[in-house]
Short mmCIF file of C-alpha atoms in Angstrom, two decimals:
data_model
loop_
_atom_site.label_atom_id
_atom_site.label_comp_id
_atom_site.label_asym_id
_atom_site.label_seq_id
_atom_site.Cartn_x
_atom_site.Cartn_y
_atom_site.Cartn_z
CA UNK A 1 38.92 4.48 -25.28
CA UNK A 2 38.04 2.56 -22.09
CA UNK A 3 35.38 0.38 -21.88
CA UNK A 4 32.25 2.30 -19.83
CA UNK A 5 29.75 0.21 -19.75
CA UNK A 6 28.55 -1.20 -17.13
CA UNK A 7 29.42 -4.92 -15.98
CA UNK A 8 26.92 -7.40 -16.30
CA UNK A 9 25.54 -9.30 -13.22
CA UNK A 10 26.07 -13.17 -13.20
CA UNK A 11 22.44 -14.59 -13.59
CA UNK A 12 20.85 -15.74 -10.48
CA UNK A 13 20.36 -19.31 -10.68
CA UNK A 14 16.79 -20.59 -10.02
CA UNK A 15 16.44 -24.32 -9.09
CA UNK A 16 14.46 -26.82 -11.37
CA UNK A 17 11.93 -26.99 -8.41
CA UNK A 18 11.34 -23.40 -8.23
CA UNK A 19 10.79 -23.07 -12.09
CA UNK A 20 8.23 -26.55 -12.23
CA UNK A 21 6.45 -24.37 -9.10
CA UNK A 22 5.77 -21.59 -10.98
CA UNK A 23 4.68 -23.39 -14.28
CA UNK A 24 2.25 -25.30 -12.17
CA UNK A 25 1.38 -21.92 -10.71
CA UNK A 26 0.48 -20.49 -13.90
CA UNK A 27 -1.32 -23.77 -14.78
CA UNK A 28 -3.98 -22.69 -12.08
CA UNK A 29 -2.43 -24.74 -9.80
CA UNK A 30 -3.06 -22.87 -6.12
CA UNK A 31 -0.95 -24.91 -3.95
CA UNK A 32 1.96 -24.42 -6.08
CA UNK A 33 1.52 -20.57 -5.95
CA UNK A 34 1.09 -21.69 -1.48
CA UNK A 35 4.20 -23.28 -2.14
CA UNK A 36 6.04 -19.87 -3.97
CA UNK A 37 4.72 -17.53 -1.61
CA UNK A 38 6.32 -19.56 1.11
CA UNK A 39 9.52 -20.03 -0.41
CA UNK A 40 9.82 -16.43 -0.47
CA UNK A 41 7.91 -14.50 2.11
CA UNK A 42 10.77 -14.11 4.13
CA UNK A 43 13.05 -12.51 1.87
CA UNK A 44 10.29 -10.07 0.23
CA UNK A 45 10.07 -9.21 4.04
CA UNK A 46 12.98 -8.75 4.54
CA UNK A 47 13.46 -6.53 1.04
CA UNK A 48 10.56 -4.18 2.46
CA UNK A 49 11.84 -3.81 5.60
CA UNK A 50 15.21 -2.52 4.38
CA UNK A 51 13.20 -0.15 2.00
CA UNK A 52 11.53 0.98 4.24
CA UNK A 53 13.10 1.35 7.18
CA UNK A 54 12.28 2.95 10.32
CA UNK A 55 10.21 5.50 8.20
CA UNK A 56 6.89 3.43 8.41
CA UNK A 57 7.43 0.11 10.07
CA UNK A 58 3.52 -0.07 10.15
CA UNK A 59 2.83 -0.68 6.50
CA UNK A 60 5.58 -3.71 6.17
CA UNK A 61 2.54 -6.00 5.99
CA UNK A 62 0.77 -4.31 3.82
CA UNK A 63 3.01 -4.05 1.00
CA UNK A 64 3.98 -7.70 1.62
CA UNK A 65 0.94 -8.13 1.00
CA UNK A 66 0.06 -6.14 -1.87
CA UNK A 67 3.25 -7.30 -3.78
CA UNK A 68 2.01 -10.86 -3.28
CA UNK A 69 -1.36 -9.94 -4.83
CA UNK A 70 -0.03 -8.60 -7.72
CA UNK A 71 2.65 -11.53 -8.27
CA UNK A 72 -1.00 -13.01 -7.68
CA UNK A 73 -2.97 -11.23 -10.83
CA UNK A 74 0.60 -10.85 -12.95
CA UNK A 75 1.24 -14.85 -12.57
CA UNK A 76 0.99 -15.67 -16.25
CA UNK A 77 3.46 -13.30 -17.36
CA UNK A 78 5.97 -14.01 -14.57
CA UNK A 79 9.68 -14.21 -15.92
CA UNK A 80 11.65 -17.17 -15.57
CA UNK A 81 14.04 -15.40 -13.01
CA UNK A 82 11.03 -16.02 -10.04
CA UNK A 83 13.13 -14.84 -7.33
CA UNK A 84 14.25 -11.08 -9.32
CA UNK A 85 10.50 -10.83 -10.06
CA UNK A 86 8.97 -11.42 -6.76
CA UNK A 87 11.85 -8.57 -5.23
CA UNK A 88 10.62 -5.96 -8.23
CA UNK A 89 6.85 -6.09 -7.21
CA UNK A 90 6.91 -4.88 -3.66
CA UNK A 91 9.68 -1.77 -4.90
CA UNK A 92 6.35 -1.19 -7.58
CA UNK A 93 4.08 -1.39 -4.41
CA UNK A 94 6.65 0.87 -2.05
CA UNK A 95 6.50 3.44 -4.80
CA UNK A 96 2.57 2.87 -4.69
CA UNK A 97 2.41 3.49 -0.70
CA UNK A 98 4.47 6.41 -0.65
CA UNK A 99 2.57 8.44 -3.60
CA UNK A 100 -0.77 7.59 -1.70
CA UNK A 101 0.27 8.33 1.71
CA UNK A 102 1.19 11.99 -0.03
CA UNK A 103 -1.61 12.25 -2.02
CA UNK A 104 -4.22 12.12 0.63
CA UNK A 105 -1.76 14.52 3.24
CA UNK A 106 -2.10 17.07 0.65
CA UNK A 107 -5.86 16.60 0.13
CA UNK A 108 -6.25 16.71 3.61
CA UNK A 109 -4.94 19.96 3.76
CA UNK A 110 -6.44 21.13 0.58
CA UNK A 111 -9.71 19.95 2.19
CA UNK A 112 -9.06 22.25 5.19
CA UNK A 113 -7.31 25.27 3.33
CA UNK A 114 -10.67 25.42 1.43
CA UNK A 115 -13.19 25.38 4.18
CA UNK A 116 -14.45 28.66 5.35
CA UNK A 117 -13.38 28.74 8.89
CA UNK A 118 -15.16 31.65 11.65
CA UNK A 119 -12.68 33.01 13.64
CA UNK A 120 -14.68 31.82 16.99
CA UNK A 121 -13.90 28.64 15.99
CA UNK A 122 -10.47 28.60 14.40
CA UNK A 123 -8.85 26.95 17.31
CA UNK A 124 -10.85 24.08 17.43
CA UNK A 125 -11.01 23.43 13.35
CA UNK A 126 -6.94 23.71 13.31
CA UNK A 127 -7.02 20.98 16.20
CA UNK A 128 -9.50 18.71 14.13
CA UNK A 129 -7.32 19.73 10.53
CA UNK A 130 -4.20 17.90 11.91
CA UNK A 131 -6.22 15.08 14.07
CA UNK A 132 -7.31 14.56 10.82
CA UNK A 133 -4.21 14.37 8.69
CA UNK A 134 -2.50 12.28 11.24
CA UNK A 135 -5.29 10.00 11.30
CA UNK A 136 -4.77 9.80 7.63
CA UNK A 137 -0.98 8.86 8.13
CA UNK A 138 -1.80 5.90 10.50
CA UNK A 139 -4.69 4.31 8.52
CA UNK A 140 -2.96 1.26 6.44
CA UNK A 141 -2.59 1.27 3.39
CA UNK A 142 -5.99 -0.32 1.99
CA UNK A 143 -8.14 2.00 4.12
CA UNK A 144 -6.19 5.17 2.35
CA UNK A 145 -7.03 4.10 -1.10
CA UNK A 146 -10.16 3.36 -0.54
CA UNK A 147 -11.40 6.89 1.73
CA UNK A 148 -9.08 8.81 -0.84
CA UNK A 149 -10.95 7.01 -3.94
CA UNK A 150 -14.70 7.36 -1.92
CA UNK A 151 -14.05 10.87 -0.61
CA UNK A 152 -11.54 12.85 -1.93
CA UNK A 153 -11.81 11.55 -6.15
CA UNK A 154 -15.77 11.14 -5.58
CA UNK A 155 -15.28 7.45 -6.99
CA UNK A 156 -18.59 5.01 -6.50
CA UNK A 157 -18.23 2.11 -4.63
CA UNK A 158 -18.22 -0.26 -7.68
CA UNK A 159 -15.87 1.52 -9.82
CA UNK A 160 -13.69 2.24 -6.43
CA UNK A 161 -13.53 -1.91 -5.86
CA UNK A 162 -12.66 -1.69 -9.23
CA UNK A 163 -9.85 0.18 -9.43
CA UNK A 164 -8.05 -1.60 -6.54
CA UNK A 165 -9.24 -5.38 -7.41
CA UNK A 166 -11.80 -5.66 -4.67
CA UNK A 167 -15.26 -6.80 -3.59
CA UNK A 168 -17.72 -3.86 -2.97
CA UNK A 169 -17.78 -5.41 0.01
CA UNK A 170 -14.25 -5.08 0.99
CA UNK A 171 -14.41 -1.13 0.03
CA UNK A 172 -17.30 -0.78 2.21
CA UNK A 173 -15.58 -1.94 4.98
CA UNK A 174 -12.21 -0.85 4.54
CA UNK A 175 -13.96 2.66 4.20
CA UNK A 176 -16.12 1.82 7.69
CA UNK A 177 -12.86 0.98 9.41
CA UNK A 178 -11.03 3.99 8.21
CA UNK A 179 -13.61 6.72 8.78
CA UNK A 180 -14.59 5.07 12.11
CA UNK A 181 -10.23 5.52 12.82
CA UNK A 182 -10.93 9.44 11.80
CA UNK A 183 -14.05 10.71 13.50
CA UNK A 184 -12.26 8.96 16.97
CA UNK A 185 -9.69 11.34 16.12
CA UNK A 186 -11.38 14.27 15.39
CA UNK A 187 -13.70 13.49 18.65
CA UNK A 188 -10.50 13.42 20.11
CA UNK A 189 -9.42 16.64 18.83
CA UNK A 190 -13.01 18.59 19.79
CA UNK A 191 -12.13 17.36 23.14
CA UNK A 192 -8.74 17.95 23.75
CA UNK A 193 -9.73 22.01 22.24
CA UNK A 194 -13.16 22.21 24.11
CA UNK A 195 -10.80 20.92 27.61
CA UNK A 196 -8.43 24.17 26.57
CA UNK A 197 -11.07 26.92 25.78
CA UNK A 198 -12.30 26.67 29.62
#
């Protein structure tokens, strides 16, 4: 019976350097995590930017970013094969990204599909429905989380910075920046329907 298992990959070979780095890292040292994120930015760039592709160039940064957080807050359990483990936490945030960016499209249109909307003014709520679900699509990553946390799960500001591993602070504004993004939109929208109706 043949042999079906799967061949083994050779062990990727991390230098001394690398390995002293990220024992200094985990030793509270912060220039030696300076020194890891710089030894591999590029190529956890480059990972996300094969993932994903030409399907949302926009958020590149921020799961660069995210990933680099988390390598951040998971430091003292990193494994000894750095390089593997800094390429498996942005597929964990790239898996993140996509389930929020189609969590708050469908409550966006859950939102809408359960408004009561007059007939007069059908034309101009449709118009505002998808000015806001695009605006939803084009707000980064961060501002997402925290409107669909705030708005859409009813979370409190506190428990919201919670969840995510931010300042109140930081919610506040990432929610400021994000709503600010949507009502231009839906003004936008208002306009473009009020411009039609005459």
């Amino acid at each position: 019976m043949a042999d079906t298992r799967r061949p083994t990959r050779p062990r990727r070979e991390i230098s001394p350097a690398t390995l002293d780095l990220l024992r200094c890292a985990q030793s509270g040292d912060r220039d030696a995590f300076g020194w890891l994120y710089a030894e591999h930015l590029d190529l956890v760039t480059r990972y996300v930017a094969v993932r994903l592709r030409d399907r949302d160039r926009d958020a590149i940064p921020d799961v660069v970013h995210d990933a680099f957080a988390d390598a951040l807050t998971e430091l003292a359990d990193a494994p000894q094969d750095v390089t593997g483990w800094f390429l498996q936490l942005p597929a964990r945030v790239r898996i993140r990204h996509g389930w929020a960016a189609r969590r708050c499209l469908r409550a966006a249109h859950d939102i809408h599909d359960r408004a009561a909307i007059a007939p007069a003014r059908r034309a101009l709520t449709v118009g505002r429905r998808v000015a806001v679900v695009a605006g939803m699509v084009r707000l980064t990553n961060n501002q997402r989380t925290a409107i669909q946390l705030r708005y859409l799960d009813g979370y409190p500001r506190d428990l919201a910075a919670a969840v995510v591993g931010r300042s109140t602070e930081a919610i506040r504004d990432l929610e400021w920046r994000g709503l600010r993004w949507l009502n231009a939109a839906s003004a936008l929208a208002a306009a473009g329907a009020t411009a039609v109706a005459r």
